Amino acid sequence: MKRVFLGAVSLMVLGALAPAGAADLAARPYTKAPMVAPAPLPTWTGFYIGLQGGGGWGRSDETFFNAPNGFGFAGTQRYDINGGFAGGVIGYNWQVDNIVFGLEGDYHWADINGRSGVITAGLGDSYFTKLRGFGDIKGRLGWAAGPALFFVSGGAAVGDLQHRYDNPAFSTIQNDWRWGWTIGAGAEYMFAPNWSAKVEYNYLDFGKSTLQYNNPLVASNRSEWSDTVHTVKAGISYHFGGPGVSRY
């Protein structure tokens, strides 16, 4: 009987102590998941260098001065030029919030040319224009939307122009560097850290070029050309300004 009594008392004591022991246990600590930093947004600030190329088309307007070659001679004419080009670009961008502005210079080796044949007094006269190279120094102003940049540009342009006149009696050729102006627009996309690809349209006006004929009979004869070109180019550039900046 005593053993039964002692067993019952022991169970009662253990039952009383069990809740208190559970209450004395420390609560399981809560560990917050580590914060993951967002991917850095591209920054356009810094130097860049790249390669680019494309196609061009335009117009060469020729005006003849002084004595005509014969009856029915047309003193003015207009003919098309077209072809391709390839070259390089270097520049620097500054970015403030979403506004990007910068300076850029480029140069291209080109073969953009055209020819016009006219008949004068029964003889075939041939006029020829070739843009052998061109470049520009221009400013850019753009709007950055994440990795994309939309921009307009404008500035000074220079062209290496060749004009030639041929007929059965003589020929005259003139190579001339002409300064003019350019305006354009385009879009660029940062497809990888430090790397971007772009497409761009430009209009270039190289002003007037003069060709003095070496005709021994009429030494004062000359022609003037006004040359304008449209270009569309694609390019790829490497940026030295860093992969990007984090924004929270």
Tab-separated table of C-alpha atoms in Angstrom:
chain	number	residue	atom	x	y	z
A	1	MET	CA	0.000	0.000	0.000
A	2	LYS	CA	2.864	2.317	0.856
A	3	ARG	CA	4.446	1.691	-2.569
A	4	VAL	CA	1.208	2.583	-4.339
A	5	PHE	CA	0.946	5.787	-2.323
A	6	LEU	CA	4.557	6.814	-3.068
A	7	GLY	CA	4.098	6.135	-6.811
A	8	ALA	CA	0.997	8.315	-6.957
A	9	VAL	CA	2.769	11.181	-5.150
A	10	SER	CA	5.725	10.969	-7.555
A	11	LEU	CA	3.454	11.239	-10.598
A	12	MET	CA	1.733	14.283	-9.131
A	13	VAL	CA	5.059	16.028	-8.463
A	14	LEU	CA	6.336	15.317	-11.991
A	15	GLY	CA	3.081	16.599	-13.495
A	16	ALA	CA	3.392	19.829	-11.561
A	17	LEU	CA	7.021	20.393	-12.554
A	18	ALA	CA	6.604	19.644	-16.289
A	19	PRO	CA	4.768	22.938	-17.290
A	20	ALA	CA	7.251	25.008	-15.327
A	21	GLY	CA	10.193	23.326	-17.108
A	22	ALA	CA	8.647	23.930	-20.502
A	23	ALA	CA	8.075	27.582	-19.615
A	24	ASP	CA	11.733	27.944	-18.598
A	25	LEU	CA	12.980	26.823	-22.071
A	26	ALA	CA	14.249	29.678	-24.305
A	27	ALA	CA	12.080	30.585	-27.288
A	28	ARG	CA	13.401	29.512	-30.688
A	29	PRO	CA	15.178	32.523	-32.209
A	30	TYR	CA	13.763	33.989	-35.511
A	31	THR	CA	16.380	34.519	-38.203
A	32	LYS	CA	15.537	37.124	-40.855
A	33	ALA	CA	16.438	36.194	-44.430
A	34	PRO	CA	19.436	38.182	-45.713
A	35	MET	CA	18.586	41.163	-47.918
A	36	VAL	CA	19.462	40.654	-51.572
A	37	ALA	CA	20.840	43.756	-53.253
A	38	PRO	CA	19.081	44.706	-56.505
A	39	ALA	CA	20.979	44.364	-59.747
A	40	PRO	CA	22.923	47.553	-60.538
A	41	LEU	CA	21.520	49.819	-63.203
A	42	PRO	CA	23.857	50.721	-66.062
A	43	THR	CA	25.573	54.078	-65.958
A	44	TRP	CA	26.512	55.855	-69.179
A	45	THR	CA	29.099	58.085	-67.520
A	46	GLY	CA	32.647	57.621	-68.801
A	47	PHE	CA	34.785	57.157	-71.873
A	48	TYR	CA	33.839	54.749	-74.658
A	49	ILE	CA	35.352	53.516	-77.914
A	50	GLY	CA	33.776	51.460	-80.663
A	51	LEU	CA	33.445	50.280	-84.226
A	52	GLN	CA	30.598	51.134	-86.600
A	53	GLY	CA	29.556	50.985	-90.211
A	54	GLY	CA	26.608	51.193	-92.544
A	55	GLY	CA	25.284	52.671	-95.749
A	56	GLY	CA	24.792	56.118	-97.184
A	57	TRP	CA	22.859	57.772	-99.985
A	58	GLY	CA	22.604	61.347	-101.126
A	59	ARG	CA	22.722	63.876	-103.896
A	60	SER	CA	25.361	65.772	-105.821
A	61	ASP	CA	24.200	69.072	-107.376
A	62	GLU	CA	26.525	70.407	-110.091
A	63	THR	CA	26.426	73.929	-111.542
A	64	PHE	CA	28.571	74.902	-114.541
A	65	PHE	CA	29.917	78.461	-114.839
A	66	ASN	CA	31.135	80.439	-117.862
A	67	ALA	CA	31.080	79.242	-121.487
A	68	PRO	CA	28.777	76.325	-122.386
A	69	ASN	CA	30.282	73.490	-124.413
A	70	GLY	CA	27.667	73.599	-127.139
A	71	PHE	CA	24.042	74.009	-128.136
A	72	GLY	CA	21.617	72.520	-125.633
A	73	PHE	CA	24.245	72.258	-122.890
A	74	ALA	CA	22.649	71.963	-119.447
A	75	GLY	CA	24.333	74.314	-117.016
A	76	THR	CA	23.062	72.475	-113.931
A	77	GLN	CA	22.335	68.868	-113.088
A	78	ARG	CA	21.615	66.632	-110.134
A	79	TYR	CA	22.523	62.988	-109.649
A	80	ASP	CA	22.399	60.388	-106.881
A	81	ILE	CA	25.290	58.920	-104.900
A	82	ASN	CA	25.238	55.841	-102.661
A	83	GLY	CA	27.515	53.239	-101.095
A	84	GLY	CA	28.906	51.955	-97.804
A	85	PHE	CA	31.324	52.943	-95.044
A	86	ALA	CA	33.098	51.607	-91.944
A	87	GLY	CA	35.016	53.293	-89.150
A	88	GLY	CA	35.405	53.982	-85.458
A	89	VAL	CA	34.095	56.260	-82.722
A	90	ILE	CA	35.363	57.648	-79.408
A	91	GLY	CA	33.527	59.778	-76.890
A	92	TYR	CA	32.623	60.655	-73.314
A	93	ASN	CA	29.218	60.710	-71.581
A	94	TRP	CA	27.974	62.379	-68.402
A	95	GLN	CA	24.819	61.047	-66.764
A	96	VAL	CA	22.729	63.030	-64.256
A	97	ASP	CA	19.656	61.046	-63.187
A	98	ASN	CA	18.091	60.037	-66.528
A	99	ILE	CA	19.743	62.797	-68.580
A	100	VAL	CA	22.838	61.863	-70.583
A	101	PHE	CA	24.951	64.376	-72.469
A	102	GLY	CA	28.350	64.009	-74.058
A	103	LEU	CA	30.868	64.685	-76.820
A	104	GLU	CA	31.701	62.270	-79.630
A	105	GLY	CA	34.050	62.100	-82.591
A	106	ASP	CA	34.166	59.519	-85.364
A	107	TYR	CA	35.717	58.845	-88.756
A	108	HIS	CA	34.771	56.433	-91.567
A	109	TRP	CA	36.412	55.154	-94.713
A	110	ALA	CA	33.744	55.341	-97.395
A	111	ASP	CA	32.897	54.479	-100.975
A	112	ILE	CA	29.771	56.534	-101.611
A	113	ASN	CA	29.711	57.587	-105.260
A	114	GLY	CA	27.614	58.376	-108.312
A	115	ARG	CA	27.950	59.407	-111.951
A	116	SER	CA	26.029	61.455	-114.493
A	117	GLY	CA	26.513	61.270	-118.235
A	118	VAL	CA	25.344	64.121	-120.475
A	119	ILE	CA	25.678	64.682	-124.222
A	120	THR	CA	27.168	67.984	-125.347
A	121	ALA	CA	27.616	68.852	-129.020
A	122	GLY	CA	27.627	65.179	-129.914
A	123	LEU	CA	30.271	64.266	-127.319
A	124	GLY	CA	29.796	62.323	-124.108
A	125	ASP	CA	30.580	64.247	-120.912
A	126	SER	CA	30.764	62.350	-117.631
A	127	TYR	CA	30.508	63.884	-114.160
A	128	PHE	CA	31.555	61.848	-111.121
A	129	THR	CA	31.343	62.361	-107.334
A	130	LYS	CA	32.880	60.158	-104.652
A	131	LEU	CA	32.851	60.540	-100.874
A	132	ARG	CA	36.059	58.733	-99.875
A	133	GLY	CA	35.842	59.362	-96.157
A	134	PHE	CA	33.973	61.448	-93.593
A	135	GLY	CA	33.830	62.196	-89.904
A	136	ASP	CA	32.267	64.479	-87.363
A	137	ILE	CA	32.656	66.109	-83.971
A	138	LYS	CA	29.278	66.433	-82.314
A	139	GLY	CA	27.416	66.763	-79.066
A	140	ARG	CA	24.848	64.237	-77.846
A	141	LEU	CA	21.824	64.684	-75.597
A	142	GLY	CA	19.850	61.659	-74.480
A	143	TRP	CA	17.365	60.069	-72.097
A	144	ALA	CA	18.340	56.857	-70.295
A	145	ALA	CA	15.632	54.306	-69.516
A	146	GLY	CA	17.408	51.484	-67.690
A	147	PRO	CA	19.850	49.896	-70.134
A	148	ALA	CA	18.410	51.856	-73.096
A	149	LEU	CA	19.491	55.308	-74.266
A	150	PHE	CA	17.636	57.467	-76.802
A	151	PHE	CA	19.565	60.466	-78.114
A	152	VAL	CA	19.847	63.299	-80.616
A	153	SER	CA	23.148	64.660	-81.902
A	154	GLY	CA	24.597	67.483	-83.951
A	155	GLY	CA	27.819	69.277	-84.769
A	156	ALA	CA	30.541	69.768	-87.378
A	157	ALA	CA	31.252	67.318	-90.208
A	158	VAL	CA	34.153	66.912	-92.618
A	159	GLY	CA	34.295	64.966	-95.882
A	160	ASP	CA	37.035	63.803	-98.233
A	161	LEU	CA	35.334	64.472	-101.585
A	162	GLN	CA	36.456	63.732	-105.122
A	163	HIS	CA	34.834	65.366	-108.161
A	164	ARG	CA	35.802	64.474	-111.709
A	165	TYR	CA	34.848	65.567	-115.193
A	166	ASP	CA	35.698	63.491	-118.272
A	167	ASN	CA	35.178	64.010	-121.987
A	168	PRO	CA	37.008	62.672	-125.049
A	169	ALA	CA	39.311	65.725	-125.177
A	170	PHE	CA	40.431	66.095	-121.546
A	171	SER	CA	39.578	65.233	-117.967
A	172	THR	CA	39.829	67.113	-114.692
A	173	ILE	CA	39.875	65.741	-111.145
A	174	GLN	CA	39.676	67.556	-107.821
A	175	ASN	CA	40.178	66.066	-104.325
A	176	ASP	CA	38.887	68.345	-101.601
A	177	TRP	CA	38.374	68.249	-97.830
A	178	ARG	CA	35.131	70.061	-97.057
A	179	TRP	CA	33.758	71.128	-93.684
A	180	GLY	CA	30.028	71.193	-93.084
A	181	TRP	CA	27.496	70.182	-90.458
A	182	THR	CA	25.521	67.149	-89.308
A	183	ILE	CA	22.401	66.342	-87.306
A	184	GLY	CA	20.966	62.979	-86.282
A	185	ALA	CA	19.252	60.695	-83.782
A	186	GLY	CA	19.591	57.131	-82.552
A	187	ALA	CA	19.180	54.538	-79.830
A	188	GLU	CA	21.749	52.589	-77.817
A	189	TYR	CA	21.367	49.573	-75.540
A	190	MET	CA	23.706	48.289	-72.796
A	191	PHE	CA	23.409	44.555	-73.493
A	192	ALA	CA	26.227	43.486	-71.124
A	193	PRO	CA	28.409	45.168	-68.480
A	194	ASN	CA	30.496	47.827	-70.278
A	195	TRP	CA	29.162	46.850	-73.742
A	196	SER	CA	26.540	48.614	-75.832
A	197	ALA	CA	25.097	48.375	-79.344
A	198	LYS	CA	23.522	51.238	-81.270
A	199	VAL	CA	21.757	52.289	-84.450
A	200	GLU	CA	21.927	55.885	-85.656
A	201	TYR	CA	20.745	58.102	-88.515
A	202	ASN	CA	22.676	61.213	-89.614
A	203	TYR	CA	22.231	63.907	-92.225
A	204	LEU	CA	25.467	65.530	-93.451
A	205	ASP	CA	25.893	68.671	-95.550
A	206	PHE	CA	29.417	69.272	-96.876
A	207	GLY	CA	28.781	72.669	-98.435
A	208	LYS	CA	30.222	73.609	-101.846
A	209	SER	CA	33.236	72.260	-103.736
A	210	THR	CA	34.753	73.920	-106.805
A	211	LEU	CA	36.309	72.116	-109.769
A	212	GLN	CA	38.467	74.291	-112.029
A	213	TYR	CA	38.637	72.732	-115.510
A	214	ASN	CA	41.989	72.377	-117.230
A	215	ASN	CA	40.505	73.002	-120.667
A	216	PRO	CA	43.254	74.851	-122.558
A	217	LEU	CA	40.655	76.603	-124.750
A	218	VAL	CA	38.508	78.019	-121.956
A	219	ALA	CA	40.651	78.288	-118.862
A	220	SER	CA	37.986	80.105	-116.836
A	221	ASN	CA	35.429	77.280	-116.964
A	222	ARG	CA	34.576	75.727	-113.624
A	223	SER	CA	31.842	73.801	-111.825
A	224	GLU	CA	30.543	73.913	-108.268
A	225	TRP	CA	29.107	70.914	-106.426
A	226	SER	CA	26.841	70.869	-103.373
A	227	ASP	CA	26.943	67.445	-101.706
A	228	THR	CA	24.573	66.090	-99.045
A	229	VAL	CA	24.459	62.567	-97.615
A	230	HIS	CA	22.103	60.535	-95.413
A	231	THR	CA	23.674	57.711	-93.397
A	232	VAL	CA	22.335	54.835	-91.316
A	233	LYS	CA	24.885	52.995	-89.195
A	234	ALA	CA	25.114	50.307	-86.550
A	235	GLY	CA	27.904	49.956	-84.040
A	236	ILE	CA	29.229	48.352	-80.889
A	237	SER	CA	31.118	50.184	-78.131
A	238	TYR	CA	33.096	49.374	-74.989
A	239	HIS	CA	32.537	51.696	-72.003
A	240	PHE	CA	35.249	52.389	-69.427
A	241	GLY	CA	32.938	53.984	-66.883
A	242	GLY	CA	32.075	50.789	-64.966
A	243	PRO	CA	29.244	48.265	-65.133
A	244	GLY	CA	26.668	50.227	-63.178
A	245	VAL	CA	25.454	51.771	-59.909
A	246	SER	CA	23.106	50.227	-57.367
A	247	ARG	CA	19.859	51.999	-56.524
A	248	TYR	CA	17.579	51.041	-53.630
